[in-house]
PDB file of C-alpha atoms in Angstrom:
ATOM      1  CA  UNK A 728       5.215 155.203 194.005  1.00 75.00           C
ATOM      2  CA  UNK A 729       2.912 157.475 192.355  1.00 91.00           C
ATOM      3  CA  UNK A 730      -0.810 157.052 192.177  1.00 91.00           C
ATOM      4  CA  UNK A 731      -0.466 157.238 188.384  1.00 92.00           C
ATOM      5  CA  UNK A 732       2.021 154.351 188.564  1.00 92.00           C
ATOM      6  CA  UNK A 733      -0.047 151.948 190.694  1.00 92.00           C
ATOM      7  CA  UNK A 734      -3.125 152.631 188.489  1.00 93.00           C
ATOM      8  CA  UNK A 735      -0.714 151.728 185.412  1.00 93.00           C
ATOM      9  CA  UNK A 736       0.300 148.470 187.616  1.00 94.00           C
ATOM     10  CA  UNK A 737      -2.907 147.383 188.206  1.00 94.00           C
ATOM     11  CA  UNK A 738      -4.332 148.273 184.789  1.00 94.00           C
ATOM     12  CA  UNK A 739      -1.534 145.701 183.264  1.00 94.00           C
ATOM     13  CA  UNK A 740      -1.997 142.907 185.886  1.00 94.00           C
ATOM     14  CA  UNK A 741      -5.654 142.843 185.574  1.00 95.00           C
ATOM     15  CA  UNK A 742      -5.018 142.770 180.816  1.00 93.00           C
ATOM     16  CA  UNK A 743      -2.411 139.930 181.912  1.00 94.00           C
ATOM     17  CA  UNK A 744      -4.849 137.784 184.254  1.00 94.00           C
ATOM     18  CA  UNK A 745      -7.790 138.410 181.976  1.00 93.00           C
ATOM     19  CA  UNK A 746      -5.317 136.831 178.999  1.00 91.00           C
ATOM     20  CA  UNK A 747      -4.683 134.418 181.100  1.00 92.00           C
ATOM     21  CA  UNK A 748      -7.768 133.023 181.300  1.00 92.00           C
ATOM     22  CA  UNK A 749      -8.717 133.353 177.687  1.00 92.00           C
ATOM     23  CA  UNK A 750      -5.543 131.253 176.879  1.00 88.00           C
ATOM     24  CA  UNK A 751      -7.116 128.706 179.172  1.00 89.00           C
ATOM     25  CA  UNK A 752     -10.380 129.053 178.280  1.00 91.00           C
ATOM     26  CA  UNK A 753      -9.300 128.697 174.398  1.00 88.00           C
ATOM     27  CA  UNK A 754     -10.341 131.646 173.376  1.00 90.00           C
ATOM     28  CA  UNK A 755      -6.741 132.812 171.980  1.00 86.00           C
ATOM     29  CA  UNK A 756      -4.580 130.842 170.090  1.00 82.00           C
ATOM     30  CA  UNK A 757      -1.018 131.440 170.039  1.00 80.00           C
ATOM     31  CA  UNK A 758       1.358 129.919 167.955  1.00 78.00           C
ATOM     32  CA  UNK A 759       4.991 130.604 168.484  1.00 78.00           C
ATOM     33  CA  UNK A 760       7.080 131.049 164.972  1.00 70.00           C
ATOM     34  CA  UNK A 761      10.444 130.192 164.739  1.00 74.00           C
ATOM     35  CA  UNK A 762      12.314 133.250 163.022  1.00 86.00           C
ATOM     36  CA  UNK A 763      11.385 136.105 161.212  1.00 86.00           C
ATOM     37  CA  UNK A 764      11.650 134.721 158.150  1.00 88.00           C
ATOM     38  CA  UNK A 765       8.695 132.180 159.371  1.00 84.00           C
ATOM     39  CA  UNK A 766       6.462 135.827 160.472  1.00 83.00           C
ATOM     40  CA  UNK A 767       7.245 137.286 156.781  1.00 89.00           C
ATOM     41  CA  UNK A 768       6.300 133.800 154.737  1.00 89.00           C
ATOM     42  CA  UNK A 769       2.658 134.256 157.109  1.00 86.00           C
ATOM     43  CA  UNK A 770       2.179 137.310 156.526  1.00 89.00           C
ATOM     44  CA  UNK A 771       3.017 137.504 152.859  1.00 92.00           C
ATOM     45  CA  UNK A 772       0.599 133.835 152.330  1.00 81.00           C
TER      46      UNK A 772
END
């Protein structure tokens, strides 16, 4: 593996754990939409 691609691996795991703990903390909300149709209605409201 290339130093490039362990930097890239760690880069992502450390956005991913960091999200992680902003999802538990409460500080992002996520709400998961049913179809596409349901994303256009949102976005066009």
């Amino acid at each position: 593996m290339k130093k490039s691609d362990k930097l890239a691996k760690k880069r992502a795991t450390r956005l991913t754990n960091e999200v992680e703990l902003q999802l538990k903390r409460g500080l992002i909300h996520v709400e998961l939409m049913d179809s596409p149709e349901a994303v256009q209605a949102f976005l066009e409201a």
